[in-house]
Amino acid sequence: MKFRHECKHEISISDMLSLRHRLSAIAQHDPHAPDGSYRIRSLYFDNVYDKALREKQDGVNCREKFRIRLYNCDSSLIKLEKKSKINGLCSKESVRLTADEADRIAHCDTDWMASDDRPLVTELYSRIRSQGLRPRTIVDYTREPFVFPAGNVRVTLDYDIRTGLDCTELLNAHCITVPTGNAIILEVKWDEFLPSVIRDAVQLDDTRTGAFSKYAACRMYG
């Protein structure tokens, strides 16, 4: 499991426009975003005690969360992901799911997961059985990603964050979502070092590293 550095900043619209211009000059657009951006939908899991939410709000040093994610409503590419954070460093494990598998999990049909040969699938099943994890909420947003080879840097601008309220039907294109506000999030991720050219490019006045969570923002509504 490889851990990476990750910093998040909540920024203004003018900051985003400035960053977009700077990053376009020094970094590359992520090849997975041929038009410069893509739409992300994630289904997050939590238990009846809101374990993942409370650990995030309390700043627990060692925590993890599970989600199922797809891009641009394309059901041919769906991933089950576990994101872990330890001592301020982050890692992510992922495995592909079929549309049928993702839909079954979203509808709490999970017995088949016990005998699956993918470790991450069986790990989620174990958490469902031992911790009572269940589909909790959908989080939608638009992402503009940039990459820089040195340091394996990835810089993203996330905005138009919306929550599915009580809807957990990941593949339902008609699932009603509502905006959580006007937040725009700058995320910077890197391996061992952050090149100075990127550090200088993302430097903004009066902006400090924060702990903004799209999942927590969406959970404010239920």
One Martini backbone bead per residue (centre of mass of N, CA, C, O) as a GRO file, in nm:
protein
  222
    1MET     BB    1   0.093   0.038   0.026
    2LYS     BB    2   0.061   0.370  -0.086
    3PHE     BB    3   0.163   0.678   0.037
    4ARG     BB    4   0.029   1.016   0.037
    5HIS     BB    5   0.016   1.337  -0.011
    6GLU     BB    6  -0.239   1.579   0.122
    7CYS     BB    7  -0.405   1.880   0.007
    8LYS     BB    8  -0.653   2.122   0.119
    9HIS     BB    9  -0.860   2.383  -0.040
   10GLU     BB   10  -1.061   2.656  -0.002
   11ILE     BB   11  -1.193   2.842  -0.275
   12SER     BB   12  -1.236   3.069  -0.514
   13ILE     BB   13  -1.325   3.163  -0.822
   14SER     BB   14  -1.074   3.337  -0.880
   15ASP     BB   15  -0.875   3.119  -0.801
   16MET     BB   16  -0.957   2.910  -1.011
   17LEU     BB   17  -0.890   3.079  -1.262
   18SER     BB   18  -0.591   3.117  -1.194
   19LEU     BB   19  -0.512   2.815  -1.168
   20ARG     BB   20  -0.594   2.722  -1.446
   21HIS     BB   21  -0.386   2.899  -1.593
   22ARG     BB   22  -0.126   2.799  -1.454
   23LEU     BB   23  -0.154   2.488  -1.497
   24SER     BB   24  -0.172   2.494  -1.812
   25ALA     BB   25   0.140   2.591  -1.835
   26ILE     BB   26   0.284   2.332  -1.652
   27ALA     BB   27   0.067   2.118  -1.700
   28GLN     BB   28  -0.137   1.836  -1.742
   29HIS     BB   29  -0.393   1.692  -1.864
   30ASP     BB   30  -0.581   1.452  -1.794
   31PRO     BB   31  -0.643   1.185  -2.009
   32HIS     BB   32  -0.935   1.125  -1.865
   33ALA     BB   33  -0.986   1.448  -1.960
   34PRO     BB   34  -1.042   1.555  -2.270
   35ASP     BB   35  -1.231   1.821  -2.168
   36GLY     BB   36  -1.094   1.883  -1.860
   37SER     BB   37  -1.343   1.708  -1.745
   38TYR     BB   38  -1.546   1.543  -1.485
   39ARG     BB   39  -1.787   1.329  -1.353
   40ILE     BB   40  -1.862   1.247  -1.010
   41ARG     BB   41  -1.978   0.942  -0.847
   42SER     BB   42  -2.052   0.867  -0.501
   43LEU     BB   43  -2.079   0.591  -0.268
   44TYR     BB   44  -2.122   0.598   0.068
   45PHE     BB   45  -2.013   0.455   0.380
   46ASP     BB   46  -2.196   0.371   0.685
   47ASN     BB   47  -2.318   0.378   1.000
   48VAL     BB   48  -2.549   0.432   1.250
   49TYR     BB   49  -2.302   0.610   1.400
   50ASP     BB   50  -2.119   0.763   1.202
   51LYS     BB   51  -1.812   0.688   1.192
   52ALA     BB   52  -1.681   0.834   0.947
   53LEU     BB   53  -1.785   1.116   1.015
   54ARG     BB   54  -1.671   1.147   1.307
   55GLU     BB   55  -1.373   1.097   1.242
   56LYS     BB   56  -1.347   1.343   1.063
   57GLN     BB   57  -1.445   1.565   1.266
   58ASP     BB   58  -1.223   1.464   1.495
   59GLY     BB   59  -0.942   1.384   1.361
   60VAL     BB   60  -0.865   1.104   1.315
   61ASN     BB   61  -0.560   0.956   1.244
   62CYS     BB   62  -0.705   0.664   1.193
   63ARG     BB   63  -0.867   0.603   0.879
   64GLU     BB   64  -1.170   0.493   0.691
   65LYS     BB   65  -1.325   0.455   0.356
   66PHE     BB   66  -1.607   0.370   0.160
   67ARG     BB   67  -1.655   0.341  -0.206
   68ILE     BB   68  -1.846   0.408  -0.500
   69ARG     BB   69  -1.733   0.470  -0.845
   70LEU     BB   70  -1.813   0.704  -1.113
   71TYR     BB   71  -1.794   0.823  -1.461
   72ASN     BB   72  -2.007   0.994  -1.647
   73CYS     BB   73  -2.224   0.759  -1.612
   74ASP     BB   74  -2.026   0.505  -1.656
   75SER     BB   75  -2.092   0.159  -1.614
   76SER     BB   76  -1.805   0.040  -1.730
   77LEU     BB   77  -1.672   0.226  -1.480
   78ILE     BB   78  -1.631   0.072  -1.171
   79LYS     BB   79  -1.541   0.148  -0.822
   80LEU     BB   80  -1.392   0.012  -0.546
   81GLU     BB   81  -1.307   0.202  -0.246
   82LYS     BB   82  -1.024   0.261  -0.019
   83LYS     BB   83  -0.966   0.512   0.219
   84SER     BB   84  -0.663   0.607   0.382
   85LYS     BB   85  -0.551   0.752   0.708
   86ILE     BB   86  -0.206   0.828   0.822
   87ASN     BB   87  -0.041   1.076   0.950
   88GLY     BB   88  -0.151   1.253   0.686
   89LEU     BB   89  -0.161   1.003   0.505
   90CYS     BB   90  -0.252   0.860   0.184
   91SER     BB   91  -0.467   0.594   0.058
   92LYS     BB   92  -0.559   0.371  -0.229
   93GLU     BB   93  -0.800   0.126  -0.300
   94SER     BB   94  -0.893  -0.083  -0.592
   95VAL     BB   95  -1.187  -0.215  -0.776
   96ARG     BB   96  -1.368  -0.368  -0.999
   97LEU     BB   97  -1.709  -0.329  -1.111
   98THR     BB   98  -2.004  -0.415  -1.191
   99ALA     BB   99  -2.313  -0.301  -1.234
  100ASP     BB  100  -2.452  -0.529  -1.078
  101GLU     BB  101  -2.277  -0.520  -0.823
  102ALA     BB  102  -2.327  -0.225  -0.747
  103ASP     BB  103  -2.635  -0.250  -0.727
  104ARG     BB  104  -2.645  -0.466  -0.506
  105ILE     BB  105  -2.497  -0.304  -0.290
  106ALA     BB  106  -2.692  -0.057  -0.290
  107HIS     BB  107  -2.930  -0.287  -0.208
  108CYS     BB  108  -2.805  -0.491   0.013
  109ASP     BB  109  -2.677  -0.726  -0.176
  110THR     BB  110  -2.407  -0.924  -0.008
  111ASP     BB  111  -2.357  -1.240   0.017
  112TRP     BB  112  -2.167  -1.283  -0.238
  113MET     BB  113  -1.903  -1.144  -0.113
  114ALA     BB  114  -1.785  -1.375   0.073
  115SER     BB  115  -1.675  -1.547  -0.208
  116ASP     BB  116  -1.492  -1.354  -0.318
  117ASP     BB  117  -1.162  -1.297  -0.489
  118ARG     BB  118  -1.167  -1.000  -0.375
  119PRO     BB  119  -1.040  -0.844  -0.107
  120LEU     BB  120  -1.209  -0.576  -0.103
  121VAL     BB  121  -1.486  -0.707  -0.109
  122THR     BB  122  -1.452  -0.878   0.155
  123GLU     BB  123  -1.389  -0.637   0.337
  124LEU     BB  124  -1.657  -0.495   0.310
  125TYR     BB  125  -1.824  -0.730   0.411
  126SER     BB  126  -1.697  -0.735   0.692
  127ARG     BB  127  -1.796  -0.446   0.766
  128ILE     BB  128  -2.094  -0.500   0.734
  129ARG     BB  129  -2.103  -0.725   0.958
  130SER     BB  130  -1.929  -0.576   1.200
  131GLN     BB  131  -2.027  -0.246   1.155
  132GLY     BB  132  -2.281  -0.177   0.963
  133LEU     BB  133  -2.245  -0.109   0.685
  134ARG     BB  134  -2.387   0.138   0.454
  135PRO     BB  135  -2.552   0.306   0.245
  136ARG     BB  136  -2.568   0.672   0.263
  137THR     BB  137  -2.444   0.857   0.011
  138ILE     BB  138  -2.444   1.085  -0.249
  139VAL     BB  139  -2.164   1.220  -0.449
  140ASP     BB  140  -2.140   1.511  -0.649
  141TYR     BB  141  -1.896   1.618  -0.910
  142THR     BB  142  -1.658   1.836  -1.048
  143ARG     BB  143  -1.346   1.767  -1.234
  144GLU     BB  144  -1.014   1.918  -1.257
  145PRO     BB  145  -0.726   1.768  -1.394
  146PHE     BB  146  -0.375   1.756  -1.300
  147VAL     BB  147  -0.040   1.675  -1.418
  148PHE     BB  148   0.295   1.582  -1.273
  149PRO     BB  149   0.557   1.381  -1.293
  150ALA     BB  150   0.709   1.508  -1.077
  151GLY     BB  151   0.608   1.342  -0.787
  152ASN     BB  152   0.331   1.253  -0.875
  153VAL     BB  153   0.129   1.486  -0.952
  154ARG     BB  154  -0.202   1.598  -0.831
  155VAL     BB  155  -0.440   1.836  -0.955
  156THR     BB  156  -0.755   1.961  -0.823
  157LEU     BB  157  -1.085   2.078  -0.927
  158ASP     BB  158  -1.372   2.115  -0.718
  159TYR     BB  159  -1.729   2.124  -0.809
  160ASP     BB  160  -2.051   2.105  -0.783
  161ILE     BB  161  -2.170   2.002  -0.509
  162ARG     BB  162  -2.371   1.707  -0.447
  163THR     BB  163  -2.664   1.561  -0.300
  164GLY     BB  164  -2.875   1.262  -0.252
  165LEU     BB  165  -2.952   1.233   0.025
  166ASP     BB  166  -3.149   0.935   0.031
  167CYS     BB  167  -2.998   0.855  -0.219
  168THR     BB  168  -2.841   0.517  -0.327
  169GLU     BB  169  -2.870   0.509  -0.649
  170LEU     BB  170  -2.604   0.510  -0.839
  171LEU     BB  171  -2.752   0.427  -1.139
  172ASN     BB  172  -2.954   0.665  -1.110
  173ALA     BB  173  -3.015   0.925  -1.327
  174HIS     BB  174  -3.282   1.033  -1.141
  175CYS     BB  175  -3.137   1.123  -0.906
  176ILE     BB  176  -3.178   1.350  -0.664
  177THR     BB  177  -2.997   1.656  -0.643
  178VAL     BB  178  -2.821   1.888  -0.424
  179PRO     BB  179  -2.673   2.158  -0.325
  180THR     BB  180  -2.411   2.244  -0.072
  181GLY     BB  181  -2.303   2.491  -0.233
  182ASN     BB  182  -1.990   2.692  -0.329
  183ALA     BB  183  -1.767   2.501  -0.320
  184ILE     BB  184  -1.406   2.502  -0.373
  185ILE     BB  185  -1.157   2.247  -0.443
  186LEU     BB  186  -0.821   2.208  -0.362
  187GLU     BB  187  -0.602   1.944  -0.474
  188VAL     BB  188  -0.290   1.798  -0.345
  189LYS     BB  189  -0.080   1.537  -0.481
  190TRP     BB  190   0.202   1.334  -0.350
  191ASP     BB  191   0.484   1.193  -0.280
  192GLU     BB  192   0.795   1.276  -0.173
  193PHE     BB  193   0.761   1.541  -0.364
  194LEU     BB  194   0.720   1.899  -0.424
  195PRO     BB  195   0.746   2.091  -0.669
  196SER     BB  196   0.809   2.425  -0.691
  197VAL     BB  197   0.628   2.491  -0.938
  198ILE     BB  198   0.370   2.392  -0.792
  199ARG     BB  199   0.382   2.541  -0.526
  200ASP     BB  200   0.370   2.822  -0.661
  201ALA     BB  201   0.103   2.785  -0.827
  202VAL     BB  202  -0.083   2.714  -0.553
  203GLN     BB  203  -0.033   2.977  -0.432
  204LEU     BB  204  -0.232   3.156  -0.188
  205ASP     BB  205  -0.394   3.406  -0.057
  206ASP     BB  206  -0.552   3.341   0.236
  207THR     BB  207  -0.469   3.022   0.224
  208ARG     BB  208  -0.542   2.718   0.391
  209THR     BB  209  -0.516   2.430   0.512
  210GLY     BB  210  -0.763   2.179   0.509
  211ALA     BB  211  -1.071   1.953   0.594
  212PHE     BB  212  -1.238   1.901   0.353
  213SER     BB  213  -1.556   1.723   0.309
  214LYS     BB  214  -1.779   1.602   0.092
  215TYR     BB  215  -1.925   1.405   0.272
  216ALA     BB  216  -1.983   1.596   0.510
  217ALA     BB  217  -2.136   1.810   0.346
  218CYS     BB  218  -2.366   1.607   0.258
  219ARG     BB  219  -2.449   1.523   0.564
  220MET     BB  220  -2.598   1.790   0.647
  221TYR     BB  221  -2.878   1.663   0.500
  222GLY     BB  222  -2.862   1.339   0.648
   0.00000   0.00000   0.00000
